[in-house]
mmCIF file of C-alpha atoms and ligand atoms in Angstrom:
data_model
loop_
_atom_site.group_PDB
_atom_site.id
_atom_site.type_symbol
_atom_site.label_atom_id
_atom_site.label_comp_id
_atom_site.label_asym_id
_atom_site.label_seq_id
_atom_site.Cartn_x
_atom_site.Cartn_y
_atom_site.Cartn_z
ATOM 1 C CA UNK O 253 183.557 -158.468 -138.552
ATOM 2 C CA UNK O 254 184.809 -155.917 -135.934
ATOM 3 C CA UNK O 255 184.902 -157.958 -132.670
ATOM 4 C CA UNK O 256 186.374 -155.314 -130.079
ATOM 5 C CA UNK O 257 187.778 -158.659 -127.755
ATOM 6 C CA UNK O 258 190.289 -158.513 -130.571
ATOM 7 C CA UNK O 259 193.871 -156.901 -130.496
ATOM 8 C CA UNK O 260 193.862 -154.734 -133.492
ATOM 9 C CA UNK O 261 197.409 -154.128 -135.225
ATOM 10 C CA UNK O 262 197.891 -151.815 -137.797
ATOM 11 C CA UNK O 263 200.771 -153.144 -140.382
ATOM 12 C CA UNK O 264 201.631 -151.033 -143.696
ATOM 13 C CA UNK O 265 200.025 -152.984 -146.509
ATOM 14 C CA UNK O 266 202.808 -152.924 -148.922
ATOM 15 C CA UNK O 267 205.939 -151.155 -148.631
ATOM 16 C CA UNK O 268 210.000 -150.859 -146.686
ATOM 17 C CA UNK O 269 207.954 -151.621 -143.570
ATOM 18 C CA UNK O 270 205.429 -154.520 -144.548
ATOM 19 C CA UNK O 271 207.547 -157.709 -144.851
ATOM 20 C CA UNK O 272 210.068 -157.595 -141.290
ATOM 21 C CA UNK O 273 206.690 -156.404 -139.171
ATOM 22 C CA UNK O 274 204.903 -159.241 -140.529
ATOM 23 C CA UNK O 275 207.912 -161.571 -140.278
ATOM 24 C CA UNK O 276 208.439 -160.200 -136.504
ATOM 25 C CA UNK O 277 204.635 -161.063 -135.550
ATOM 26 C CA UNK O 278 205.256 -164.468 -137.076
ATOM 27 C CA UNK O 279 208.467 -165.282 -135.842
ATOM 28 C CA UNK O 280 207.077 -164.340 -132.222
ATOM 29 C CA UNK O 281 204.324 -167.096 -132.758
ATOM 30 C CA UNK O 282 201.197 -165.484 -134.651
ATOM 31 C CA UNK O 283 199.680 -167.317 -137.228
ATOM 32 C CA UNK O 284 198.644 -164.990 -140.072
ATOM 33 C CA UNK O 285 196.773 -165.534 -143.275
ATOM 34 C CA UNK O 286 197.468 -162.877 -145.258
ATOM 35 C CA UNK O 287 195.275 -162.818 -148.561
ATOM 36 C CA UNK O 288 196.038 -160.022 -151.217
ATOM 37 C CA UNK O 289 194.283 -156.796 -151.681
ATOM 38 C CA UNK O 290 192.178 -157.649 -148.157
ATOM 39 C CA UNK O 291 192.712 -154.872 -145.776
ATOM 40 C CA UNK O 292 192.085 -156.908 -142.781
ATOM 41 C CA UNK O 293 193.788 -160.238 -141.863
ATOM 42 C CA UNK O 294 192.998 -162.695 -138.868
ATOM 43 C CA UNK O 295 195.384 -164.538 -136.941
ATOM 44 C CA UNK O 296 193.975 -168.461 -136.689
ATOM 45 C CA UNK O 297 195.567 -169.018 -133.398
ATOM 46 C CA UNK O 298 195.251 -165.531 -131.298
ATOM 47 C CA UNK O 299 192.792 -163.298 -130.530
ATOM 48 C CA UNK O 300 194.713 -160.814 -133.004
ATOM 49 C CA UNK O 301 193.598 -159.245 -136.473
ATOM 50 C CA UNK O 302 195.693 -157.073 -138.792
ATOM 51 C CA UNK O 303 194.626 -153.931 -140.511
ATOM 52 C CA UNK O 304 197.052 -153.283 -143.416
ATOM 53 C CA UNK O 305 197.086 -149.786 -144.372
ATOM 54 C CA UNK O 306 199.546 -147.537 -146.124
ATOM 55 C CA UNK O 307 201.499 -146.727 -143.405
ATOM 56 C CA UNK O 308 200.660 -142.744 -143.577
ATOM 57 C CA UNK O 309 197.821 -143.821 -141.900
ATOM 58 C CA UNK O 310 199.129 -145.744 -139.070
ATOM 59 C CA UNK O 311 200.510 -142.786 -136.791
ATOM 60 C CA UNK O 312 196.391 -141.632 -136.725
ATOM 61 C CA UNK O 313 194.581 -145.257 -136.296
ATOM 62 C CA UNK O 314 196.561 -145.532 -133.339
ATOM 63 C CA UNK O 315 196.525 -141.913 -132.092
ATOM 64 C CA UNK O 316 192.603 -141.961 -132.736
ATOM 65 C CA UNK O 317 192.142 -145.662 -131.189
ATOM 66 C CA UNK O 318 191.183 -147.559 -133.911
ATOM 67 C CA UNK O 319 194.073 -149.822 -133.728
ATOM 68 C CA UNK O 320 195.381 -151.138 -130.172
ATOM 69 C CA UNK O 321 198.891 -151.521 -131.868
ATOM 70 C CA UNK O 322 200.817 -150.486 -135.353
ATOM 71 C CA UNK O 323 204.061 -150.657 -136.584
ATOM 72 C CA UNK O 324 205.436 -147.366 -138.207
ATOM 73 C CA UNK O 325 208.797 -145.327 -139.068
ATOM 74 C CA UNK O 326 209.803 -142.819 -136.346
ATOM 75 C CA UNK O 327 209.746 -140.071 -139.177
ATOM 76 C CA UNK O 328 206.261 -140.572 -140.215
ATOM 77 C CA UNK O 329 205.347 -141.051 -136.607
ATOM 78 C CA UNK O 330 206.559 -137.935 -135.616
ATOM 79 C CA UNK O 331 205.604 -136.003 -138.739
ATOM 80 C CA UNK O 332 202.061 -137.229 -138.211
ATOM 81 C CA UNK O 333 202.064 -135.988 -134.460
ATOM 82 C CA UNK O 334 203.749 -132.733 -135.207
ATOM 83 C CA UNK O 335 200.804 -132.244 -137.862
ATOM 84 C CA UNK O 336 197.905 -133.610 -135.498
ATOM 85 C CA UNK O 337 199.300 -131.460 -132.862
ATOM 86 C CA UNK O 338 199.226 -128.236 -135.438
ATOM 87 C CA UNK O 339 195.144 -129.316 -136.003
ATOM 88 C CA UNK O 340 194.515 -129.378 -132.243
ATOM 89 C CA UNK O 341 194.105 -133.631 -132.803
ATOM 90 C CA UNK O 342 194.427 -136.178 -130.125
ATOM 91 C CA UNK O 343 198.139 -136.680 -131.008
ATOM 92 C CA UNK O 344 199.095 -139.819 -127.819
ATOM 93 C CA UNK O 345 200.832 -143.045 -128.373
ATOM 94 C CA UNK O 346 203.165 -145.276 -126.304
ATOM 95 C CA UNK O 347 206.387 -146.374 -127.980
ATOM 96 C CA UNK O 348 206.913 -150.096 -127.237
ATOM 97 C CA UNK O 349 209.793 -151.169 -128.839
ATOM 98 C CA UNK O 350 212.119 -149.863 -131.132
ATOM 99 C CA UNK O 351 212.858 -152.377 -133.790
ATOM 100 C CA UNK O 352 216.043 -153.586 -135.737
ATOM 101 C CA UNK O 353 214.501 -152.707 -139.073
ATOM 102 C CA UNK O 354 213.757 -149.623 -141.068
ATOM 103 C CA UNK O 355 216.458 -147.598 -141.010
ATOM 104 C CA UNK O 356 216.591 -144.769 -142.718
ATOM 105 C CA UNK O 357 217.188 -140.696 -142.297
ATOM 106 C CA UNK O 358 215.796 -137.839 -143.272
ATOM 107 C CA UNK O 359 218.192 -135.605 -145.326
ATOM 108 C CA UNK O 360 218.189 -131.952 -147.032
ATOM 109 C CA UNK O 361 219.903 -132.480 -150.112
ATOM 110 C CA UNK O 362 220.959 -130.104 -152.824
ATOM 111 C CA UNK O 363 221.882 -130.422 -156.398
ATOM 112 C CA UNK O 364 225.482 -130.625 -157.187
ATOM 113 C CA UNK O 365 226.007 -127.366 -159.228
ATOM 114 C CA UNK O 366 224.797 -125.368 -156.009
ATOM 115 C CA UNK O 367 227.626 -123.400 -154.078
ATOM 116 C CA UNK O 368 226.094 -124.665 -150.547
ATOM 117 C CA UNK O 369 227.910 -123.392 -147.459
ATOM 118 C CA UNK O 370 226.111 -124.900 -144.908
ATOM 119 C CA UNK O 371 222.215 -124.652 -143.815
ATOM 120 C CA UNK O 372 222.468 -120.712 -144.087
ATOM 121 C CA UNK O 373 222.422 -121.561 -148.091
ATOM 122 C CA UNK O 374 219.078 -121.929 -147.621
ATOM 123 C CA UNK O 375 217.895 -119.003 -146.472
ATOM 124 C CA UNK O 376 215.053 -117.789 -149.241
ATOM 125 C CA UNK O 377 215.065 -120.937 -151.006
ATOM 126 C CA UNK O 378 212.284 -123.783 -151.543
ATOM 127 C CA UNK O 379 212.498 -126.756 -150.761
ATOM 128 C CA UNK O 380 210.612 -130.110 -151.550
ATOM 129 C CA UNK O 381 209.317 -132.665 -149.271
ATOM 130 C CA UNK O 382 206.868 -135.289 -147.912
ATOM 131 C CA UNK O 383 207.761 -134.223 -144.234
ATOM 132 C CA UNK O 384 206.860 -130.271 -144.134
ATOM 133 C CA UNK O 385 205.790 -130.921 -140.089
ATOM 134 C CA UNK O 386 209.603 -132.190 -139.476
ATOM 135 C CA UNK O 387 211.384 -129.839 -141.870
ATOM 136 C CA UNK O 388 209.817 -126.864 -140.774
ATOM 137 C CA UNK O 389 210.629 -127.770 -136.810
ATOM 138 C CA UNK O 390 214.125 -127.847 -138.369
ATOM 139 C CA UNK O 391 214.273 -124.057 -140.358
ATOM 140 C CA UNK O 392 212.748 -122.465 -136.918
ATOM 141 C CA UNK O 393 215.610 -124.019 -134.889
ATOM 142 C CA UNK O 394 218.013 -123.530 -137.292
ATOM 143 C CA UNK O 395 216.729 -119.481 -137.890
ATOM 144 C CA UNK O 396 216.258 -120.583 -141.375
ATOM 145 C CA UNK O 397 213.326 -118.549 -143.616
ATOM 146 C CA UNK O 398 212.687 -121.050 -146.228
ATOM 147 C CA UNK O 399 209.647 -122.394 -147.723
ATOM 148 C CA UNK O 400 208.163 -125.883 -148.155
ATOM 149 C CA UNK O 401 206.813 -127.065 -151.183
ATOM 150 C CA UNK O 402 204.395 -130.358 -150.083
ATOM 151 C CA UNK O 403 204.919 -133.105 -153.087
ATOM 152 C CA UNK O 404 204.115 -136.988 -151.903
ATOM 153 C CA UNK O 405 205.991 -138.857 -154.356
ATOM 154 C CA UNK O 406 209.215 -137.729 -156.766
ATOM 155 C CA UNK O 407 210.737 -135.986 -154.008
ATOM 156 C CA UNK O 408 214.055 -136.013 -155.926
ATOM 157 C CA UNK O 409 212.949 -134.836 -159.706
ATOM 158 C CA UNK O 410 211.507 -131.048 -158.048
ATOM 159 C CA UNK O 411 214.946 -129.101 -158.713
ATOM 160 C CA UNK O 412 215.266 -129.896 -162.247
ATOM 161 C CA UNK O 413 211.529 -129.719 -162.355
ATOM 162 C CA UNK O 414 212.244 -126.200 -161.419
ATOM 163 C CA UNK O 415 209.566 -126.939 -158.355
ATOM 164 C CA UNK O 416 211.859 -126.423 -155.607
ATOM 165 C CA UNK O 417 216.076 -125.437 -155.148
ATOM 166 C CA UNK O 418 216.249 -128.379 -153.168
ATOM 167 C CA UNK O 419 214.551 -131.417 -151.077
ATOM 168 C CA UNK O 420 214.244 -133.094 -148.302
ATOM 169 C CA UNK O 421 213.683 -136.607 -148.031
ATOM 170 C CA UNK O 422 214.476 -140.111 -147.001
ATOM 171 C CA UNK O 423 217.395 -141.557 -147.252
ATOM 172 C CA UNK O 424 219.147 -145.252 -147.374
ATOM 173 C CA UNK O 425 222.610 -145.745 -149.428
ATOM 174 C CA UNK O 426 222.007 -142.498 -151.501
ATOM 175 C CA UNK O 427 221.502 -143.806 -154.942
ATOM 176 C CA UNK O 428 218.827 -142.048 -155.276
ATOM 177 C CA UNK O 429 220.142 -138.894 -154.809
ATOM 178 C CA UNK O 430 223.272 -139.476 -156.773
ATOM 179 C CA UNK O 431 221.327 -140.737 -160.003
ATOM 180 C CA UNK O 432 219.409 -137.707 -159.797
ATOM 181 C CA UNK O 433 222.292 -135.276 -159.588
ATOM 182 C CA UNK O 434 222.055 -134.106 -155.541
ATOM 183 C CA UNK O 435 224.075 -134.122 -152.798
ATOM 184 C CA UNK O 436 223.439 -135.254 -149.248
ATOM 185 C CA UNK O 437 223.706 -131.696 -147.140
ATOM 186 C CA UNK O 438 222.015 -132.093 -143.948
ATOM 187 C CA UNK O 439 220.855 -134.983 -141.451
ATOM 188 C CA UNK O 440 217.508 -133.722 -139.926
ATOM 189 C CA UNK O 441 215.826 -136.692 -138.640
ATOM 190 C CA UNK O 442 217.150 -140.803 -138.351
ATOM 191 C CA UNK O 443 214.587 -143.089 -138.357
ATOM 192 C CA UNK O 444 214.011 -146.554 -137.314
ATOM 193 C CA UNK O 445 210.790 -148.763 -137.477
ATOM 194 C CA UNK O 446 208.835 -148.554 -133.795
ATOM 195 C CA UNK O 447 205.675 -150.627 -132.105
ATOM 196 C CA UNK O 448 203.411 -148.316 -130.832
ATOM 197 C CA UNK O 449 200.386 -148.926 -128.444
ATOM 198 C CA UNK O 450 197.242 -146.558 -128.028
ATOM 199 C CA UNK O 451 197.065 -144.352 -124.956
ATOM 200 C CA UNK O 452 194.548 -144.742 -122.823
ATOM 201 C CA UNK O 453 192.929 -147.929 -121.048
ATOM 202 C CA UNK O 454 193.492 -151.249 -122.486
ATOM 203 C CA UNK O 455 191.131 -154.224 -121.292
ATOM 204 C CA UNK O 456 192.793 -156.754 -119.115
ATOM 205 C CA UNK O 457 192.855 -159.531 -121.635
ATOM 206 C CA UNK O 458 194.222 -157.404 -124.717
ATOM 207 C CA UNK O 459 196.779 -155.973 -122.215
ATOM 208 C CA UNK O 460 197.624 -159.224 -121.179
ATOM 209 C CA UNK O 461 198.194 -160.172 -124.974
ATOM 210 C CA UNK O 462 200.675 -157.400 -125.217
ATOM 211 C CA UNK O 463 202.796 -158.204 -122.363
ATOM 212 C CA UNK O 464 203.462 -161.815 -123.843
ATOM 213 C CA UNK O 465 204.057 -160.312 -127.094
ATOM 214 C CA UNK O 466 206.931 -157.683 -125.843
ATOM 215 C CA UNK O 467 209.339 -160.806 -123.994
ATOM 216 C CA UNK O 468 209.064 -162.777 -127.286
ATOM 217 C CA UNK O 469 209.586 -159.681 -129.465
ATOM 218 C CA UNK O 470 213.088 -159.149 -127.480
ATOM 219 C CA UNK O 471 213.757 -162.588 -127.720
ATOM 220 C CA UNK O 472 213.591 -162.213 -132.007
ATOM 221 C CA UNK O 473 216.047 -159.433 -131.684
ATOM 222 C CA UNK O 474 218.437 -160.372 -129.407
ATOM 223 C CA UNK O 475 218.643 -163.594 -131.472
ATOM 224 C CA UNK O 476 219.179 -162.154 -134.643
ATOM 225 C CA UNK O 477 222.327 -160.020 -133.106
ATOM 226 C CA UNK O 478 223.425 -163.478 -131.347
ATOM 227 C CA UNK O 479 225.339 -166.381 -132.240
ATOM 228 C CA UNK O 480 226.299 -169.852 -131.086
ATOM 229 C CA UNK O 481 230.025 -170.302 -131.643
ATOM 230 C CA UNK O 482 231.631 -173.826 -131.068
ATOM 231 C CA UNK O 483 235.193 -174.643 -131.412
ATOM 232 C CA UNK O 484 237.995 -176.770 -130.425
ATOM 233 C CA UNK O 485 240.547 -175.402 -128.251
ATOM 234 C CA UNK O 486 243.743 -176.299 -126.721
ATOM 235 C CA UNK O 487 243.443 -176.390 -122.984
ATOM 236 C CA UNK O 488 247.094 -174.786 -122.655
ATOM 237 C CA UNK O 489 245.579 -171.243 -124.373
ATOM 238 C CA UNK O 490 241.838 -171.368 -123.155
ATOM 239 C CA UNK O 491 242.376 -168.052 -121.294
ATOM 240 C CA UNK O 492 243.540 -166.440 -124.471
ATOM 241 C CA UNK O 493 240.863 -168.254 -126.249
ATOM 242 C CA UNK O 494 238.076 -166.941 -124.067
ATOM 243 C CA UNK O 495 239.528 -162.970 -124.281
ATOM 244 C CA UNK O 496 238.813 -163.480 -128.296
ATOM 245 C CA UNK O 497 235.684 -164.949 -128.038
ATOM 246 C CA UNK O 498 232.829 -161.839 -127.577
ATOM 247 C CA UNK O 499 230.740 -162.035 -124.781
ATOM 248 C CA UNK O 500 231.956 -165.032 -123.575
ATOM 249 C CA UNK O 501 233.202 -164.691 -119.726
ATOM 250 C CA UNK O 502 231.404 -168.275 -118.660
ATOM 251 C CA UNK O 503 232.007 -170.536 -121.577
ATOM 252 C CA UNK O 504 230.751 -173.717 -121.740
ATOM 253 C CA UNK O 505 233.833 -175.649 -121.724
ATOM 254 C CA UNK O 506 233.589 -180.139 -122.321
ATOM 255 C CA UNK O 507 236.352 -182.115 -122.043
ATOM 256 C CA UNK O 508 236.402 -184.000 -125.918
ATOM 257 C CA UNK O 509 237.169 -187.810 -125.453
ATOM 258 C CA UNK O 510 240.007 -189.724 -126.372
ATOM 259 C CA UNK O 511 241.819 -186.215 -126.360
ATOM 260 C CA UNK O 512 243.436 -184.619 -123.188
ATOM 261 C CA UNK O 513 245.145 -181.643 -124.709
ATOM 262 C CA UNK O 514 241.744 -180.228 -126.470
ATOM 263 C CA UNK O 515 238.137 -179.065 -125.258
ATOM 264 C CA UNK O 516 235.403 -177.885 -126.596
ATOM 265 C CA UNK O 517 233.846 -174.072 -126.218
ATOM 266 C CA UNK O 518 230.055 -173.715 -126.338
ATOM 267 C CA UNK O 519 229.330 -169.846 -126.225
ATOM 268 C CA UNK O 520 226.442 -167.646 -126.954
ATOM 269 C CA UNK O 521 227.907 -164.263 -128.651
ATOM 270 C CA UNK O 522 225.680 -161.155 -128.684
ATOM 271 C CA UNK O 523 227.886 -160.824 -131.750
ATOM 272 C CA UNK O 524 229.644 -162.710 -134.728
ATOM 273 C CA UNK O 525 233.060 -163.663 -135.343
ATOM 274 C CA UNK O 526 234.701 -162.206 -137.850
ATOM 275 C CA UNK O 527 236.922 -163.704 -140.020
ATOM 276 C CA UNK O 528 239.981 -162.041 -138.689
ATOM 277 C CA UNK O 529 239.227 -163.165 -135.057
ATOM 278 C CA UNK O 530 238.559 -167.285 -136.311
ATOM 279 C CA UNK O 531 242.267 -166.680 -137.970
ATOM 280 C CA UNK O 532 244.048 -165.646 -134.552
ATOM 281 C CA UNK O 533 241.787 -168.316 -133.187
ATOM 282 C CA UNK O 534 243.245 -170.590 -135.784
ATOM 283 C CA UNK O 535 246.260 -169.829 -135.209
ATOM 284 C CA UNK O 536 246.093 -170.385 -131.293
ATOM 285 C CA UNK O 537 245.500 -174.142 -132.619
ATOM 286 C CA UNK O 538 242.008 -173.885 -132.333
ATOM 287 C CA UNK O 539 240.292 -176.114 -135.093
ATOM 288 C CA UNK O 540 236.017 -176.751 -135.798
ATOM 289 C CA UNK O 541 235.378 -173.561 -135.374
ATOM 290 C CA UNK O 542 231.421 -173.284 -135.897
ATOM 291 C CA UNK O 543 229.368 -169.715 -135.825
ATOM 292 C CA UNK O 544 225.642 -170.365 -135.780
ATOM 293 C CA UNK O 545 222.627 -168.934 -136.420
ATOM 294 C CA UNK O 546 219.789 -168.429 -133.254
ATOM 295 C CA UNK O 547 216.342 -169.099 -134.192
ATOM 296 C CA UNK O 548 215.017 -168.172 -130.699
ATOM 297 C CA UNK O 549 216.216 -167.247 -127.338
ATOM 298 C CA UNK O 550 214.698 -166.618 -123.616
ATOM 299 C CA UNK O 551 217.024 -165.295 -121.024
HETATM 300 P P1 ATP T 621 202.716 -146.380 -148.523
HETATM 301 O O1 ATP T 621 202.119 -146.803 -149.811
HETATM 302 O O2 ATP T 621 202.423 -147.380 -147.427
HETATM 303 O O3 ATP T 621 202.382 -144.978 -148.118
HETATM 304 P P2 ATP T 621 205.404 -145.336 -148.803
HETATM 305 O O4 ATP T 621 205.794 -145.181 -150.212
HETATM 306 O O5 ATP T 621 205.005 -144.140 -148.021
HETATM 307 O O6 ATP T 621 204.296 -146.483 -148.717
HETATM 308 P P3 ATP T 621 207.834 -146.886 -148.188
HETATM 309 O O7 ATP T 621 208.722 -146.418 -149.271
HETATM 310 O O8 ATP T 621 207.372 -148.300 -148.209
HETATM 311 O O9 ATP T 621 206.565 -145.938 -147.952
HETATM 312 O O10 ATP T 621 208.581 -146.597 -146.816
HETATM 313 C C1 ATP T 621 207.957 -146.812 -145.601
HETATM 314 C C2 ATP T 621 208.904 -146.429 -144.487
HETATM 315 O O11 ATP T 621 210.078 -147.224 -144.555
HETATM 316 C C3 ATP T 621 209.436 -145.011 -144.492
HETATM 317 O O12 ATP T 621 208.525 -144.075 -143.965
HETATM 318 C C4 ATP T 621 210.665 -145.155 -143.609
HETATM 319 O O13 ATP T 621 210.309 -145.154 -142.251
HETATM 320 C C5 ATP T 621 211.166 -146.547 -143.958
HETATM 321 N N1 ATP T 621 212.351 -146.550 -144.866
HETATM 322 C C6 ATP T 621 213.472 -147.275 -144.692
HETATM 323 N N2 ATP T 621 214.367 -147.065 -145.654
HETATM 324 C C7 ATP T 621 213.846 -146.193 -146.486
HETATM 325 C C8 ATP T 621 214.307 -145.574 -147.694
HETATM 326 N N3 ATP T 621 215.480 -145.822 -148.214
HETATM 327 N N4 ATP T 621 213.478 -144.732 -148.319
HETATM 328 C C9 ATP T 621 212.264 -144.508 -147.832
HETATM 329 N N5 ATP T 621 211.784 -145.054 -146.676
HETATM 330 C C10 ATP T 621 212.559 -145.879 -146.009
HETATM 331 MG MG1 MG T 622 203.423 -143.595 -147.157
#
């Protein structure tokens, strides 16, 4: 079953982070089979397997070598390390790439009836969290004496529990927090979803793996940021045409036939257009004015 020729890649099973990391190994060219409630999955067309995991987990399968690669949040990444580093644990890992997805932050939040004045309102209090490693490197910079109260799920019910005065937790859009009666009070950590290699030697083939996975990787990303915009333009404004298009200081520009006053603009924009920029566009006399999704892209 375990065949060490094999680049492992540790994936969170089911969760924020499962779908875009497995989308993002497929979209780079992996073929994955990905049967239910099986923690391991093989690819049918590289030497790849995945171990899905709740992604808790992750930060130490790659810190301890188990995996070669995982995909994790930058808060429980750094939680994680922070904690191994407290047990005297191996606590390495190389960041490959940060990714587009995942974005969150870690917030201190407070119910509303509390008279908070700032971090100092803390001083004495409890406070509930998942991340004590993170919010605890936060009181000692801050001077704060305040004490953690470790919970793993529910975060947000501990001050009307009467568990803790307030929490600190992950954030999105802040639903959460407003259906449960707190406030948003302090960033402490922003988080974004990273690929992370194990430290230490990797064998020439795996390593090899790796370095055709990163160039395709970019080449997902930078696609989903770009877009192909086509348009007709008239030739008399294609200087004002090409200062509104983003990105676009060498244009493709084609003559259109059986028409001497128009062209047509090809452009790839690490952007999109928005609609207010295809209405001055418009009303240049520009007409056909596509914006197009990129599947894939190699510079
Ligand atoms: P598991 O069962 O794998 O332990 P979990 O409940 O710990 O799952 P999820 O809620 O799936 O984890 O979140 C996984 C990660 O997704 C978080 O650690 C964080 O990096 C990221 N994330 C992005 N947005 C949010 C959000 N609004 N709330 C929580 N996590 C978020
Ligand atoms: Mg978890």
């Amino acid at each position: 079953m375990s065949d060490s020729s094999r680049l492992r890649i540790a994936v969170q099973k089911k969760g924020r982070l499962s779908d875009d990391s497995i989308a993002l190994l497929k979209a780079i060219g992996i073929k994955l089979q990905i049967r239910d409630r099986l923690l391991i999955a093989h690819s049918t067309n590289q030497p790849i397997d995945l171990l899905l995991v709740r992604d808790d987990d992750i930060p130490g399968l790659v810190m301890d070598g188990v995996v070669d690669l995982g995909f994790i949040g930058q808060n429980e990444l750094e939680e994680k390390m922070l904690e191994r580093q407290a047990a005297g644990k191996k606590a390495e890992y190389i960041e490959l790439r940060r990714l587009d997805y995942g974005g969150c932050r870690l917030s201190i939040a407070v119910p509303n009836e509390m008279d908070y004045q700032g971090i100092q309102s803390l001083q004495g209090k409890k406070v509930a969290t998942t991340y004590p490693f993170l919010l605890e490197r936060f009181f000692k910079e801050k001077n704060i004496n305040a004490s953690t109260v470790m919970l793993t799920g529910s975060v947000e019910v501990a001050p009307r529990a009467g568990v803790a005065d307030a929490i600190c937790d992950l954030v999105s859009t802040g639903a959460t927090l407003e259906a449960n009666g707190l406030q948003e009070a302090d960033e402490i950590f922003v988080s974004k979803a990273v690929f992370i290699q194990r430290a230490g030697e990797m064998p020439e083939a795996k390593q090899a793996l790796i370095s055709k996975m990163l160039p395709r990787m970019d080449g997902v990303t930078q696609a989903k940021e770009s877009k192909y915009i086509m348009l007709h333009a008239p030739k008399a404004y294609l200087e004002q045409v090409k200062s509104l298009l983003p990105g676009s200081e060498n244009p493709t520009v084609l003559p259109l036939s059986g028409n001497d006053n128009l062209v047509a603009i090809h452009v790839v924009s690490p952007e999109t257009l928005f609609w207010e920029t295809m209405e001055k566009l418009k009303a240049l006399g520009c007409s056909s004015i596509l914006v197009m999704p990129i599947e894939k892209m190699m510079s």
